[in-house]
PDB file of C-alpha atoms in Angstrom:
ATOM      1  CA  ASP A  27      18.007   0.051  -4.355  1.00 67.00           C
ATOM      2  CA  THR A  28      15.211   1.686  -6.318  1.00 71.00           C
ATOM      3  CA  ALA A  29      13.169  -0.871  -8.109  1.00 92.00           C
ATOM      4  CA  VAL A  30      11.485   1.284 -10.705  1.00 96.00           C
ATOM      5  CA  SER A  31      13.090   4.999 -11.353  1.00 96.00           C
ATOM      6  CA  GLN A  32      11.959   7.760 -13.600  1.00 96.00           C
ATOM      7  CA  THR A  33      13.607  10.935 -14.599  1.00 96.00           C
ATOM      8  CA  PRO A  34      12.870  13.665 -14.360  1.00 97.00           C
ATOM      9  CA  LYS A  35      10.338  13.795 -11.352  1.00 95.00           C
ATOM     10  CA  TYR A  36       9.177  17.204 -12.403  1.00 97.00           C
ATOM     11  CA  LEU A  37       8.919  18.687 -16.089  1.00 97.00           C
ATOM     12  CA  VAL A  38       7.875  22.185 -16.825  1.00 97.00           C
ATOM     13  CA  THR A  39       7.566  23.161 -20.353  1.00 97.00           C
ATOM     14  CA  GLN A  40       6.036  25.285 -23.017  1.00 97.00           C
ATOM     15  CA  MET A  41       3.371  24.097 -25.631  1.00 97.00           C
ATOM     16  CA  GLY A  42       4.889  22.907 -28.757  1.00 97.00           C
ATOM     17  CA  ASN A  43       8.001  21.752 -27.164  1.00 97.00           C
ATOM     18  CA  ASP A  44       9.407  18.037 -27.267  1.00 97.00           C
ATOM     19  CA  LYS A  45      10.306  16.210 -24.237  1.00 97.00           C
ATOM     20  CA  SER A  46      11.347  12.784 -22.979  1.00 97.00           C
ATOM     21  CA  ILE A  47      10.805  10.926 -19.756  1.00 98.00           C
ATOM     22  CA  LYS A  48      13.230   7.970 -19.002  1.00 97.00           C
ATOM     23  CA  CYS A  49      12.316   4.863 -16.849  1.00 97.00           C
ATOM     24  CA  GLU A  50      14.691   2.102 -15.770  1.00 97.00           C
ATOM     25  CA  GLN A  51      13.904  -1.114 -13.660  1.00 96.00           C
ATOM     26  CA  ASN A  52      16.263  -3.365 -11.900  1.00 95.00           C
ATOM     27  CA  LEU A  53      13.922  -6.047 -11.034  1.00 94.00           C
ATOM     28  CA  GLY A  54      14.771  -8.239 -13.967  1.00 93.00           C
ATOM     29  CA  HIS A  55      11.167  -7.907 -15.251  1.00 93.00           C
ATOM     30  CA  ASP A  56      10.381  -8.711 -19.047  1.00 91.00           C
ATOM     31  CA  THR A  57       7.415  -6.308 -19.081  1.00 93.00           C
ATOM     32  CA  MET A  58       7.247  -2.545 -18.700  1.00 94.00           C
ATOM     33  CA  TYR A  59       4.357  -0.020 -18.960  1.00 95.00           C
ATOM     34  CA  TRP A  60       3.528   3.671 -19.373  1.00 96.00           C
ATOM     35  CA  TYR A  61       0.352   5.006 -17.777  1.00 95.00           C
ATOM     36  CA  LYS A  62      -1.136   8.565 -17.603  1.00 96.00           C
ATOM     37  CA  GLN A  63      -2.825   9.627 -14.489  1.00 95.00           C
ATOM     38  CA  ASP A  64      -4.941  12.902 -14.949  1.00 92.00           C
ATOM     39  CA  SER A  65      -5.865  15.518 -12.460  1.00 90.00           C
ATOM     40  CA  LYS A  66      -8.907  13.340 -11.214  1.00 88.00           C
ATOM     41  CA  LYS A  67      -6.522  10.508 -10.408  1.00 89.00           C
ATOM     42  CA  PHE A  68      -7.681   8.466 -13.424  1.00 90.00           C
ATOM     43  CA  LEU A  69      -5.066   5.832 -14.410  1.00 92.00           C
ATOM     44  CA  LYS A  70      -4.898   4.927 -18.079  1.00 91.00           C
ATOM     45  CA  ILE A  71      -2.491   2.520 -19.613  1.00 92.00           C
ATOM     46  CA  MET A  72      -0.701   4.031 -22.789  1.00 94.00           C
ATOM     47  CA  PHE A  73       1.958   1.352 -23.898  1.00 92.00           C
ATOM     48  CA  SER A  74       3.345  -1.848 -22.805  1.00 91.00           C
ATOM     49  CA  TYR A  75       6.674  -3.466 -24.016  1.00 91.00           C
ATOM     50  CA  ASN A  76       7.553  -7.055 -23.383  1.00 89.00           C
ATOM     51  CA  ASN A  77      11.275  -7.994 -24.128  1.00 87.00           C
ATOM     52  CA  LYS A  78      11.507  -4.745 -26.087  1.00 84.00           C
ATOM     53  CA  GLU A  79       8.590  -5.609 -28.248  1.00 88.00           C
ATOM     54  CA  LEU A  80       5.591  -3.426 -28.286  1.00 89.00           C
ATOM     55  CA  ILE A  81       2.647  -5.381 -26.981  1.00 87.00           C
ATOM     56  CA  ILE A  82       0.050  -2.941 -25.868  1.00 84.00           C
ATOM     57  CA  ASN A  83      -0.682   0.453 -27.695  1.00 84.00           C
ATOM     58  CA  GLU A  84      -3.816   2.112 -26.521  1.00 84.00           C
ATOM     59  CA  THR A  85      -5.509   5.000 -28.360  1.00 79.00           C
ATOM     60  CA  VAL A  86      -2.769   7.574 -27.877  1.00 88.00           C
ATOM     61  CA  PRO A  87      -1.898  10.337 -30.132  1.00 90.00           C
ATOM     62  CA  ASN A  88       1.080   9.607 -32.405  1.00 91.00           C
ATOM     63  CA  ARG A  89       2.827  12.397 -30.645  1.00 95.00           C
ATOM     64  CA  PHE A  90       3.769  10.055 -28.081  1.00 95.00           C
ATOM     65  CA  SER A  91       6.528   7.487 -29.060  1.00 94.00           C
ATOM     66  CA  PRO A  92       7.805   4.899 -26.683  1.00 93.00           C
ATOM     67  CA  LYS A  93      11.322   3.428 -27.116  1.00 93.00           C
ATOM     68  CA  SER A  94      12.702   0.350 -25.484  1.00 92.00           C
ATOM     69  CA  PRO A  95      16.385   0.074 -25.962  1.00 91.00           C
ATOM     70  CA  ASP A  96      16.644  -3.167 -23.687  1.00 91.00           C
ATOM     71  CA  LYS A  97      14.241  -4.843 -21.427  1.00 90.00           C
ATOM     72  CA  ALA A  98      15.328  -2.882 -18.381  1.00 94.00           C
ATOM     73  CA  HIS A  99      14.540   0.694 -19.808  1.00 95.00           C
ATOM     74  CA  LEU A 100      11.346   2.094 -21.595  1.00 95.00           C
ATOM     75  CA  ASN A 101      11.461   5.714 -22.574  1.00 96.00           C
ATOM     76  CA  LEU A 102       8.616   8.005 -23.475  1.00 96.00           C
ATOM     77  CA  HIS A 103       9.095  10.765 -25.982  1.00 97.00           C
ATOM     78  CA  ILE A 104       6.320  13.271 -26.624  1.00 96.00           C
ATOM     79  CA  ASN A 105       6.392  15.822 -29.580  1.00 96.00           C
ATOM     80  CA  SER A 106       4.670  19.077 -29.852  1.00 97.00           C
ATOM     81  CA  LEU A 107       3.414  19.063 -26.126  1.00 97.00           C
ATOM     82  CA  GLU A 108      -0.316  20.255 -25.713  1.00 96.00           C
ATOM     83  CA  LEU A 109      -1.842  21.696 -22.524  1.00 96.00           C
ATOM     84  CA  GLY A 110      -3.804  18.524 -22.272  1.00 94.00           C
ATOM     85  CA  ASP A 111      -0.674  16.502 -21.923  1.00 96.00           C
ATOM     86  CA  SER A 112      -0.253  17.763 -18.454  1.00 97.00           C
ATOM     87  CA  ALA A 113      -0.520  14.924 -16.069  1.00 96.00           C
ATOM     88  CA  VAL A 114       1.562  12.550 -13.978  1.00 96.00           C
ATOM     89  CA  TYR A 115       3.260   9.790 -15.859  1.00 97.00           C
ATOM     90  CA  PHE A 116       3.900   6.535 -14.386  1.00 97.00           C
ATOM     91  CA  CYS A 117       6.230   3.920 -15.452  1.00 97.00           C
ATOM     92  CA  ALA A 118       5.721   0.346 -14.090  1.00 96.00           C
ATOM     93  CA  SER A 119       7.130  -3.201 -14.654  1.00 95.00           C
ATOM     94  CA  SER A 120       5.933  -6.871 -14.141  1.00 92.00           C
ATOM     95  CA  PRO A 121       7.368 -10.105 -14.365  1.00 88.00           C
ATOM     96  CA  GLY A 122       4.718 -11.220 -17.031  1.00 76.00           C
ATOM     97  CA  THR A 123       1.106 -12.011 -17.010  1.00 74.00           C
ATOM     98  CA  ALA A 124      -0.475 -12.612 -13.360  1.00 68.00           C
ATOM     99  CA  GLY A 125       2.183 -10.671 -11.894  1.00 76.00           C
ATOM    100  CA  GLU A 126       1.818  -7.594  -9.693  1.00 86.00           C
ATOM    101  CA  GLN A 127       3.056  -4.229 -11.139  1.00 92.00           C
ATOM    102  CA  PHE A 128       5.900  -2.283  -9.779  1.00 93.00           C
ATOM    103  CA  PHE A 129       5.372   1.539 -10.155  1.00 95.00           C
ATOM    104  CA  GLY A 130       7.767   4.181 -10.433  1.00 95.00           C
ATOM    105  CA  PRO A 131       7.445   7.479  -8.299  1.00 94.00           C
ATOM    106  CA  GLY A 132       5.887   9.163 -11.384  1.00 95.00           C
ATOM    107  CA  THR A 133       6.801  12.317 -13.433  1.00 97.00           C
ATOM    108  CA  ARG A 134       4.679  15.408 -13.038  1.00 96.00           C
ATOM    109  CA  LEU A 135       4.440  16.983 -16.549  1.00 97.00           C
ATOM    110  CA  THR A 136       3.119  20.627 -16.834  1.00 97.00           C
ATOM    111  CA  VAL A 137       2.658  22.252 -19.969  1.00 97.00           C
ATOM    112  CA  LEU A 138       2.246  26.025 -20.122  1.00 96.00           C
TER     113      LEU A 138
ATOM    114  CA  ALA B  23     -13.864  -5.918 -22.848  1.00 81.00           C
ATOM    115  CA  GLN B  24     -13.107  -5.579 -19.133  1.00 83.00           C
ATOM    116  CA  SER B  25     -14.255  -2.804 -16.832  1.00 91.00           C
ATOM    117  CA  VAL B  26     -13.850  -1.877 -13.187  1.00 95.00           C
ATOM    118  CA  THR B  27     -16.112   0.103 -11.191  1.00 96.00           C
ATOM    119  CA  GLN B  28     -15.313   1.791  -7.910  1.00 96.00           C
ATOM    120  CA  LEU B  29     -18.673   3.458  -6.774  1.00 91.00           C
ATOM    121  CA  ASP B  30     -17.202   5.490  -3.997  1.00 94.00           C
ATOM    122  CA  SER B  31     -15.034   8.381  -5.069  1.00 94.00           C
ATOM    123  CA  GLN B  32     -14.490   9.359  -1.591  1.00 96.00           C
ATOM    124  CA  VAL B  33     -14.870   7.371   1.953  1.00 97.00           C
ATOM    125  CA  PRO B  34     -14.487   9.344   5.219  1.00 97.00           C
ATOM    126  CA  VAL B  35     -14.206   7.202   8.246  1.00 97.00           C
ATOM    127  CA  PHE B  36     -12.987   7.856  11.817  1.00 97.00           C
ATOM    128  CA  GLU B  37     -10.001   6.458  13.035  1.00 97.00           C
ATOM    129  CA  GLU B  38     -10.088   2.840  14.525  1.00 97.00           C
ATOM    130  CA  ALA B  39     -13.385   2.351  12.728  1.00 98.00           C
ATOM    131  CA  PRO B  40     -13.733  -0.369  10.095  1.00 98.00           C
ATOM    132  CA  VAL B  41     -13.847   0.350   6.477  1.00 98.00           C
ATOM    133  CA  GLU B  42     -15.070  -1.271   3.162  1.00 97.00           C
ATOM    134  CA  LEU B  43     -13.879  -0.119  -0.221  1.00 98.00           C
ATOM    135  CA  ARG B  44     -16.084  -1.517  -2.891  1.00 97.00           C
ATOM    136  CA  CYS B  45     -14.910  -2.806  -6.444  1.00 97.00           C
ATOM    137  CA  ASN B  46     -17.192  -4.503  -8.977  1.00 97.00           C
ATOM    138  CA  TYR B  47     -15.672  -5.768 -12.195  1.00 95.00           C
ATOM    139  CA  SER B  48     -17.141  -6.804 -15.724  1.00 93.00           C
ATOM    140  CA  SER B  49     -15.523  -9.478 -17.837  1.00 90.00           C
ATOM    141  CA  SER B  50     -16.479 -12.360 -20.106  1.00 88.00           C
ATOM    142  CA  VAL B  51     -13.017 -14.184 -19.385  1.00 89.00           C
ATOM    143  CA  SER B  52     -11.517 -15.141 -16.051  1.00 88.00           C
ATOM    144  CA  VAL B  53      -9.278 -12.242 -14.488  1.00 90.00           C
ATOM    145  CA  TYR B  54      -6.950 -11.688 -11.842  1.00 93.00           C
ATOM    146  CA  LEU B  55      -7.780  -8.868  -9.256  1.00 95.00           C
ATOM    147  CA  PHE B  56      -5.601  -6.541  -7.458  1.00 96.00           C
ATOM    148  CA  TRP B  57      -5.929  -3.676  -5.202  1.00 97.00           C
ATOM    149  CA  TYR B  58      -3.161  -0.989  -4.966  1.00 97.00           C
ATOM    150  CA  VAL B  59      -2.781   2.204  -2.698  1.00 97.00           C
ATOM    151  CA  GLN B  60      -1.318   5.315  -3.639  1.00 96.00           C
ATOM    152  CA  TYR B  61       0.022   7.849  -0.954  1.00 94.00           C
ATOM    153  CA  PRO B  62       0.313  11.552  -1.871  1.00 90.00           C
ATOM    154  CA  ASN B  63       2.677  12.172  -4.405  1.00 86.00           C
ATOM    155  CA  GLN B  64       3.847   8.474  -4.915  1.00 90.00           C
ATOM    156  CA  GLY B  65       3.451   5.748  -7.131  1.00 91.00           C
ATOM    157  CA  LEU B  66       1.225   2.807  -6.618  1.00 94.00           C
ATOM    158  CA  GLN B  67       2.045   0.073  -4.511  1.00 93.00           C
ATOM    159  CA  LEU B  68       0.270  -3.425  -4.205  1.00 94.00           C
ATOM    160  CA  LEU B  69      -1.993  -4.209  -1.236  1.00 96.00           C
ATOM    161  CA  LEU B  70      -3.150  -7.662  -2.224  1.00 96.00           C
ATOM    162  CA  LYS B  71      -3.952  -9.669  -5.084  1.00 94.00           C
ATOM    163  CA  TYR B  72      -6.192 -12.680  -6.176  1.00 94.00           C
ATOM    164  CA  LEU B  73      -5.060 -14.991  -8.810  1.00 91.00           C
ATOM    165  CA  SER B  74      -6.868 -18.273  -7.757  1.00 88.00           C
ATOM    166  CA  GLY B  75      -7.523 -20.427  -4.605  1.00 88.00           C
ATOM    167  CA  SER B  76      -8.963 -18.996  -1.373  1.00 90.00           C
ATOM    168  CA  THR B  77     -11.431 -16.225  -2.076  1.00 91.00           C
ATOM    169  CA  LEU B  78     -10.273 -14.474   1.156  1.00 96.00           C
ATOM    170  CA  VAL B  79      -7.129 -12.731   0.515  1.00 96.00           C
ATOM    171  CA  LYS B  80      -4.855 -11.070   3.003  1.00 96.00           C
ATOM    172  CA  GLY B  81      -2.595  -8.238   2.286  1.00 95.00           C
ATOM    173  CA  ILE B  82      -0.197  -5.808   3.798  1.00 94.00           C
ATOM    174  CA  ASN B  83      -1.000  -3.337   6.565  1.00 93.00           C
ATOM    175  CA  GLY B  84      -3.931  -5.342   7.728  1.00 96.00           C
ATOM    176  CA  PHE B  85      -6.164  -5.115   4.597  1.00 97.00           C
ATOM    177  CA  GLU B  86      -7.987  -7.961   3.078  1.00 97.00           C
ATOM    178  CA  ALA B  87     -10.170  -8.541   0.273  1.00 97.00           C
ATOM    179  CA  GLU B  88     -12.743 -11.079  -0.714  1.00 96.00           C
ATOM    180  CA  PHE B  89     -13.414 -12.395  -4.252  1.00 95.00           C
ATOM    181  CA  ASN B  90     -17.076 -13.086  -5.084  1.00 94.00           C
ATOM    182  CA  LYS B  91     -17.387 -14.538  -8.397  1.00 91.00           C
ATOM    183  CA  SER B  92     -21.273 -14.410  -8.311  1.00 92.00           C
ATOM    184  CA  GLN B  93     -21.368 -10.915  -7.566  1.00 92.00           C
ATOM    185  CA  THR B  94     -18.254 -10.009  -9.606  1.00 94.00           C
ATOM    186  CA  SER B  95     -16.863  -8.086  -6.633  1.00 95.00           C
ATOM    187  CA  PHE B  96     -13.649  -7.695  -4.895  1.00 97.00           C
ATOM    188  CA  HIS B  97     -14.189  -5.502  -1.993  1.00 97.00           C
ATOM    189  CA  LEU B  98     -11.292  -4.212   0.371  1.00 98.00           C
ATOM    190  CA  ARG B  99     -11.901  -4.290   4.106  1.00 98.00           C
ATOM    191  CA  LYS B 100      -9.732  -3.253   7.087  1.00 98.00           C
ATOM    192  CA  PRO B 101     -11.241  -3.651  10.721  1.00 97.00           C
ATOM    193  CA  SER B 102      -9.704  -0.686  12.137  1.00 97.00           C
ATOM    194  CA  VAL B 103      -8.194   2.192  10.236  1.00 97.00           C
ATOM    195  CA  HIS B 104      -5.294   4.480  11.050  1.00 97.00           C
ATOM    196  CA  ILE B 105      -4.746   8.092  10.123  1.00 96.00           C
ATOM    197  CA  SER B 106      -1.710   6.763   7.975  1.00 96.00           C
ATOM    198  CA  ASP B 107      -4.335   4.735   5.937  1.00 97.00           C
ATOM    199  CA  THR B 108      -5.398   7.927   4.236  1.00 97.00           C
ATOM    200  CA  ALA B 109      -4.659   7.510   0.656  1.00 97.00           C
ATOM    201  CA  GLU B 110      -6.159   6.769  -2.902  1.00 97.00           C
ATOM    202  CA  TYR B 111      -7.067   3.210  -3.355  1.00 98.00           C
ATOM    203  CA  PHE B 112      -7.422   1.408  -6.915  1.00 97.00           C
ATOM    204  CA  CYS B 113      -8.882  -1.802  -7.717  1.00 97.00           C
ATOM    205  CA  ALA B 114      -7.540  -3.404 -10.990  1.00 95.00           C
ATOM    206  CA  VAL B 115      -8.370  -6.416 -13.230  1.00 93.00           C
ATOM    207  CA  SER B 116      -6.103  -8.281 -15.568  1.00 91.00           C
ATOM    208  CA  PRO B 117      -7.563 -10.772 -17.943  1.00 89.00           C
ATOM    209  CA  SER B 118      -5.976 -14.244 -17.291  1.00 86.00           C
ATOM    210  CA  GLY B 119      -2.969 -14.722 -19.675  1.00 82.00           C
ATOM    211  CA  THR B 120      -2.638 -11.152 -20.840  1.00 85.00           C
ATOM    212  CA  TYR B 121      -0.392  -8.274 -19.940  1.00 85.00           C
ATOM    213  CA  LYS B 122      -3.372  -5.743 -19.832  1.00 87.00           C
ATOM    214  CA  TYR B 123      -4.345  -4.063 -16.654  1.00 90.00           C
ATOM    215  CA  ILE B 124      -7.641  -2.114 -16.172  1.00 92.00           C
ATOM    216  CA  PHE B 125      -7.968   0.068 -13.236  1.00 94.00           C
ATOM    217  CA  GLY B 126     -10.859   1.614 -11.467  1.00 95.00           C
ATOM    218  CA  THR B 127     -11.288   5.381 -11.012  1.00 94.00           C
ATOM    219  CA  GLY B 128     -10.036   5.121  -7.448  1.00 96.00           C
ATOM    220  CA  THR B 129     -11.517   5.653  -3.898  1.00 97.00           C
ATOM    221  CA  ARG B 130      -9.957   8.406  -1.678  1.00 97.00           C
ATOM    222  CA  LEU B 131     -10.222   7.009   1.867  1.00 97.00           C
ATOM    223  CA  LYS B 132      -9.874   9.841   4.232  1.00 97.00           C
ATOM    224  CA  VAL B 133      -9.229   8.774   7.816  1.00 97.00           C
ATOM    225  CA  LEU B 134     -10.501  11.453  10.521  1.00 96.00           C
ATOM    226  CA  ALA B 135      -9.091  11.906  13.945  1.00 94.00           C
TER     227      ALA B 135
END
């Protein structure tokens, strides 16, 4: 059973398009995250939800909008995609503070 | 604010040799400390963590790390590396009682035959 899953694994799209990435965790965790990893492997937190409520919202363009329909799911919608959005996006979950994070396999987004 | 510094972007080492990957952090509040490993084309997985107690922490795959509060360091060590340890290693801190995690820039460990 996959603990944290993301779909799709690869996403290739044109500039200006809108796309979504989905994340699901079956660990019963209360907290979920989105991270962006750039080509130099730098990992930056974007958003975090705890029990469906937004608790972390880093400096991210408002073209990015997270949505948590329930505490097992955290989706990321991106409007008007730009070349600089090309990266690997990781979803993660944790049981709360002081817990380790469990990462999904990543979604490699390529904007042409 | 907190920050994490991994000074070595790449560390080449021969198989069966020991290795140390360095991590220093800066924080005005107490933090929890983590090391994660990322194999090619995969997500991150936890190697070990320090929350409290003994400053020497043992993790998976023979790795260990030592928390040094005075030097604000949390260096990762392995006495004898294998080819399969080739990966990217990330140090991370989380301020106690928060949901925030700050990752270092990563150290690429390359084990040579």
